C-alpha cells in the first residue's frame, strides 16, 4: 500500500520563505494540548504530504504519484483534519507550507526513507505470519454475506491478519481505492469503470420477492403483487435502482407504503404482515435463514447483475492483496 518517496526527491524545509496566504480549505482544528492517535494515521497520507512538499503543487504531486487530482486533494484533506492544520495554503500558483508543515517535513522525509530501506526490502510472502489489516468496502447486507466466510478463511490461513469493513458512497469509491483508503470494494458497482480500476466477477444474481411467511413460496400473480403493500429499500448502492427502473419500464406499479435505508430493517416489518419487498436473491436467502421469512420468484422476468471485487491498478501486484483477492475468488466465485 505504501509507495515511499526517496529522500533525495524531497526538498529541505522552506524556512525563511514568508508569504501571505489567500485562503485555505476548512480544517477541523484540534484543541490546544490534544494529541493525535498515531494508529489512525495512514502512511499513504504522509507519502502525499511529502510529494506536495517537493512539488509545491497538488497537480504536480498527483502526476508524480500516479493519482488523480481529486484523490490527492482528498488525501491531503484527511491529513489536514487528522493533524488539525492546513499544512499547505495556496499562494499564487504554488502551495506554500505552513509552520507546522515546515516543522514536520524533515521528520516525514526521514520516516519514509527508513521505511523504504528497512521495511520494504524484498522478501518472501507468508500469509501465516504477516500482520496486516485489510480494508474492504461493502454494504450492510454485504457484511452478512461476505464477512463470516472470509473471517473463517483468515483465521485458518492467515491468523495474524485482520479485517476492517467500510461503508462508502458509490461516488467516493474510486477515489478511496486509488488513494489506498480501502483495499477492495465488493458488490455491484457499475460506476467503477475508471481506467485504473480492475475488477473480477464473482457470481451473477437476480431479484426475488421477500414476504413475512416462510411457507409462502408461490409465485405471485401480477395482480396480487401490485395490490399487496410494499417496503422499498433505498440503499446507496445500484441494485435497488436497477429493479425500480426495470419495473417502471415494464409499467408495473407497486403500492410502496414504507421506505427504509437498510435491508436489515425488513424482518420486523414483514413478519406477520401483508408487506412484500423486492430484494437481491442473496439478501433474501440470508434473511430467510436468520428471520424465517418467505422467498418467492417475481411474477415477471428479473434483471440480472454481477457481484464483483474491485481494486486499483496501483496495488495490482502487492502480494498480500493478491492473496486476499484469490481467497475471495475461492470463497465466493462461481460459474453461473
XYZ file of C-alpha atoms in Angstrom:
336
model
C 0.000 0.000 0.000
C 2.912 2.316 0.662
C 4.978 3.891 -2.085
C 7.670 5.807 -0.172
C 9.270 8.889 -1.678
C 13.056 8.810 -1.985
C 14.700 11.234 0.384
C 16.675 12.714 -2.487
C 13.414 13.831 -4.081
C 12.265 15.753 -1.031
C 13.297 19.381 -0.605
C 14.654 20.928 2.508
C 12.072 22.730 4.609
C 11.157 26.074 3.130
C 12.302 28.054 6.147
C 12.750 31.734 5.575
C 10.154 31.966 2.812
C 7.491 34.329 4.147
C 4.304 34.801 2.082
C 0.725 35.740 2.792
C -1.889 33.033 2.023
C -5.007 33.831 0.014
C -7.371 31.253 1.553
C -7.406 27.685 2.859
C -9.912 24.853 2.933
C -11.888 24.377 6.160
C -9.922 22.240 8.626
C -11.153 20.515 11.763
C -8.973 22.323 14.277
C -7.628 20.374 17.236
C -7.818 21.943 20.666
C -4.541 23.052 22.200
C -2.958 20.151 24.037
C -4.880 17.463 22.145
C -2.659 14.649 20.915
C -3.032 12.705 17.678
C -3.575 8.932 17.857
C -0.726 7.674 15.650
C -2.633 4.452 14.932
C -5.180 6.494 12.961
C -2.567 7.914 10.560
C -2.441 6.201 7.180
C 1.144 6.224 5.902
C -0.169 6.856 2.389
C -1.179 10.316 3.591
C 2.417 11.037 4.550
C 3.541 9.997 1.068
C 1.103 12.527 -0.402
C 2.304 15.175 2.074
C 5.943 14.572 1.102
C 5.236 14.833 -2.613
C 3.253 18.070 -2.253
C 6.142 19.472 -0.192
C 8.518 18.516 -3.006
C 6.389 19.820 -5.868
C 4.621 22.759 -4.254
C 1.545 21.740 -6.242
C -1.301 19.260 -5.811
C -1.485 18.820 -9.586
C 2.211 18.002 -9.960
C 2.162 15.751 -6.892
C -0.759 13.847 -8.408
C 1.208 13.253 -11.605
C 4.280 12.082 -9.697
C 2.269 9.671 -7.563
C 0.089 8.398 -10.400
C -3.070 9.613 -8.660
C -5.961 11.689 -9.885
C -6.073 15.241 -8.540
C -9.309 14.578 -6.552
C -7.678 11.568 -4.870
C -4.623 13.641 -3.899
C -6.792 16.505 -2.618
C -8.913 14.028 -0.648
C -5.794 12.514 0.965
C -4.465 15.982 1.841
C -7.788 16.970 3.416
C -7.778 13.769 5.520
C -4.296 14.579 6.827
C -5.295 18.188 7.484
C -8.246 17.015 9.563
C -6.108 14.463 11.411
C -3.390 16.962 12.312
C -5.712 19.968 12.704
C -3.592 22.184 10.464
C -3.975 23.373 6.827
C -0.359 22.205 6.139
C -0.296 23.963 2.727
C -2.006 27.152 1.585
C -2.434 28.434 -1.970
C -0.278 31.465 -2.718
C -0.427 32.392 -6.374
C 0.065 29.145 -8.273
C 2.032 27.434 -5.512
C 1.082 25.506 -2.365
C 3.183 27.019 0.413
C 3.795 25.074 3.658
C 2.514 26.308 6.992
C 4.811 26.492 10.009
C 3.554 23.057 11.091
C 4.330 21.554 7.675
C 7.849 23.064 7.707
C 8.451 21.549 11.145
C 7.296 18.016 10.315
C 8.585 17.758 6.712
C 12.114 16.539 7.596
C 10.648 14.043 10.066
C 8.271 12.669 7.432
C 11.113 12.501 4.894
C 13.303 10.515 7.292
C 10.416 8.205 8.220
C 9.630 7.348 4.595
C 13.288 6.773 3.814
C 13.649 4.382 6.742
C 10.519 2.501 5.726
C 11.878 2.121 2.216
C 15.289 0.914 3.357
C 14.444 -1.084 6.475
C 10.887 -2.313 5.939
C 10.220 -2.716 2.245
C 13.112 -4.979 1.416
C 12.241 -7.789 -0.994
C 11.262 -10.926 0.862
C 9.029 -13.955 0.691
C 5.326 -13.570 1.402
C 3.920 -15.813 4.109
C 0.229 -15.214 4.897
C 0.522 -17.157 8.158
C 2.994 -14.707 9.690
C 2.169 -11.367 8.028
C 0.418 -8.808 10.226
C -1.877 -6.748 8.067
C -5.337 -5.145 8.253
C -7.410 -5.453 5.085
C -9.913 -2.648 4.441
C -12.916 -3.644 2.333
C -15.923 -1.562 1.267
C -19.306 -3.287 1.154
C -22.958 -2.725 2.085
C -24.580 -3.635 5.390
C -26.095 -6.814 3.960
C -22.823 -7.479 2.159
C -21.189 -7.734 5.573
C -23.606 -10.519 6.496
C -22.915 -12.398 3.256
C -19.185 -11.890 2.693
C -17.622 -11.367 6.122
C -18.307 -14.643 8.023
C -16.747 -16.982 5.392
C -13.901 -14.529 4.841
C -13.145 -14.299 8.563
C -13.042 -18.094 8.799
C -10.603 -18.205 5.860
C -8.374 -15.610 7.525
C -8.410 -17.447 10.852
C -7.435 -20.687 9.149
C -4.842 -19.414 6.689
C -3.681 -16.003 7.944
C -4.230 -15.766 11.730
C -2.185 -12.551 12.086
C -4.284 -10.645 9.539
C -7.400 -8.649 10.420
C -10.370 -7.235 8.542
C -11.983 -3.784 8.622
C -15.268 -3.151 6.795
C -16.172 0.307 5.471
C -19.414 1.758 4.119
C -18.524 4.259 1.388
C -20.733 6.162 -1.031
C -20.515 4.797 -4.611
C -19.408 8.242 -5.787
C -16.373 8.114 -3.470
C -15.329 4.519 -4.097
C -12.927 5.114 -6.974
C -11.013 7.836 -5.126
C -10.915 5.666 -1.976
C -9.488 2.728 -3.948
C -6.972 4.930 -5.730
C -5.740 6.646 -2.562
C -5.437 3.356 -0.667
C -8.079 4.255 1.902
C -9.656 0.894 1.076
C -8.079 -2.193 -0.493
C -11.125 -3.723 -2.168
C -14.762 -2.979 -2.938
C -17.183 -5.907 -3.018
C -20.633 -5.713 -4.597
C -22.446 -4.434 -7.663
C -20.715 -1.182 -8.643
C -21.322 -0.389 -12.330
C -19.915 3.107 -11.781
C -16.425 1.754 -11.100
C -15.229 1.900 -14.685
C -12.173 4.157 -14.352
C -9.050 3.288 -16.325
C -7.175 2.401 -13.146
C -9.832 0.139 -11.638
C -9.558 -3.636 -12.028
C -12.477 -5.964 -11.441
C -13.234 -9.663 -11.219
C -16.711 -11.171 -11.471
C -17.654 -13.472 -8.593
C -21.210 -14.501 -9.458
C -24.437 -13.370 -11.111
C -27.566 -12.680 -9.084
C -31.208 -11.690 -9.625
C -34.155 -10.261 -7.669
C -36.848 -12.156 -5.751
C -39.836 -11.375 -3.523
C -39.433 -11.440 0.253
C -42.528 -11.902 2.419
C -43.402 -12.414 6.071
C -44.422 -16.093 5.877
C -41.776 -18.726 5.134
C -44.476 -21.079 3.881
C -45.316 -18.593 1.139
C -43.242 -19.997 -1.740
C -45.739 -19.450 -4.522
C -45.130 -17.189 -7.485
C -47.326 -14.142 -7.009
C -49.606 -13.091 -9.830
C -49.019 -9.621 -11.217
C -52.362 -8.564 -9.756
C -51.552 -9.726 -6.220
C -48.002 -8.376 -6.447
C -49.399 -4.944 -7.272
C -52.189 -4.992 -4.685
C -50.039 -6.042 -1.710
C -48.279 -3.213 0.203
C -44.537 -2.979 -0.404
C -41.447 -1.983 1.550
C -38.843 -0.257 -0.591
C -35.173 -0.375 0.422
C -33.362 2.809 -0.584
C -29.669 1.948 -0.258
C -26.712 3.964 -1.607
C -25.901 1.062 -3.973
C -27.108 0.488 -7.514
C -29.080 -2.783 -7.123
C -32.352 -1.254 -5.996
C -32.163 1.466 -8.645
C -31.910 -1.302 -11.249
C -35.067 -3.168 -10.185
C -37.044 0.053 -9.759
C -36.132 1.162 -13.282
C -36.933 -2.317 -14.617
C -40.452 -2.285 -13.122
C -41.012 1.248 -14.413
C -40.072 0.130 -17.927
C -42.490 -2.813 -17.633
C -45.231 -0.468 -16.366
C -45.653 -2.452 -13.137
C -46.635 -0.012 -10.374
C -46.424 -1.009 -6.693
C -48.134 0.157 -3.520
C -44.997 1.360 -1.710
C -46.071 2.283 1.815
C -42.743 2.101 3.649
C -39.227 3.142 2.625
C -36.203 2.108 4.679
C -32.457 2.606 4.244
C -31.256 -0.858 5.310
C -32.133 -4.420 4.293
C -31.754 -5.495 7.917
C -34.862 -3.443 8.778
C -37.057 -5.769 6.713
C -37.658 -8.743 9.087
C -39.526 -6.796 11.758
C -41.672 -5.068 9.136
C -42.505 -8.168 7.094
C -43.208 -10.636 9.903
C -46.928 -11.244 10.322
C -47.860 -8.622 7.727
C -49.035 -8.454 4.132
C -45.971 -6.466 3.098
C -43.670 -7.594 0.292
C -40.145 -6.484 -0.571
C -38.167 -6.969 -3.773
C -34.548 -7.736 -2.920
C -31.464 -9.487 -4.381
C -31.511 -13.288 -4.059
C -28.571 -13.426 -1.621
C -30.267 -10.890 0.651
C -33.472 -12.957 0.650
C -31.623 -16.202 1.367
C -29.822 -14.653 4.318
C -32.990 -13.117 5.801
C -34.921 -16.350 5.293
C -32.242 -18.189 7.232
C -31.994 -15.764 10.155
C -35.570 -14.443 10.327
C -37.787 -17.254 8.961
C -39.076 -15.178 6.027
C -40.596 -16.368 2.762
C -38.854 -16.170 -0.621
C -40.723 -16.282 -3.940
C -39.907 -15.643 -7.571
C -41.014 -12.406 -9.188
C -44.162 -12.556 -11.360
C -42.054 -11.205 -14.238
C -38.551 -11.821 -15.530
C -35.921 -10.396 -13.216
C -32.932 -8.420 -14.454
C -29.582 -9.943 -13.527
C -26.473 -8.273 -12.192
C -22.939 -9.321 -11.359
C -21.305 -9.151 -7.951
C -17.627 -8.273 -8.329
C -14.478 -7.429 -6.443
C -12.800 -4.174 -7.469
C -9.294 -2.860 -6.774
C -6.956 -0.196 -8.130
C -4.068 -0.863 -10.508
C -1.675 0.829 -8.063
C -1.999 -2.232 -5.846
C -2.341 -4.867 -8.549
C 0.900 -6.650 -7.656
C 1.005 -6.275 -3.884
C 1.433 -9.860 -2.583
C -0.931 -9.549 0.390
C -3.738 -8.112 -1.717
C -3.207 -10.669 -4.496
C -3.551 -13.359 -1.833
C -6.726 -11.731 -0.446
C -8.334 -11.458 -3.884
C -7.620 -15.133 -4.527
C -9.205 -16.095 -1.187
C -12.323 -14.116 -2.110
C -12.453 -15.763 -5.538
C -12.155 -19.219 -3.961
C -14.804 -18.460 -1.337
C -17.417 -16.722 -3.490
C -16.585 -17.201 -7.156
C -18.906 -19.471 -9.083
C -19.834 -20.047 -12.702
C -23.447 -19.124 -13.442
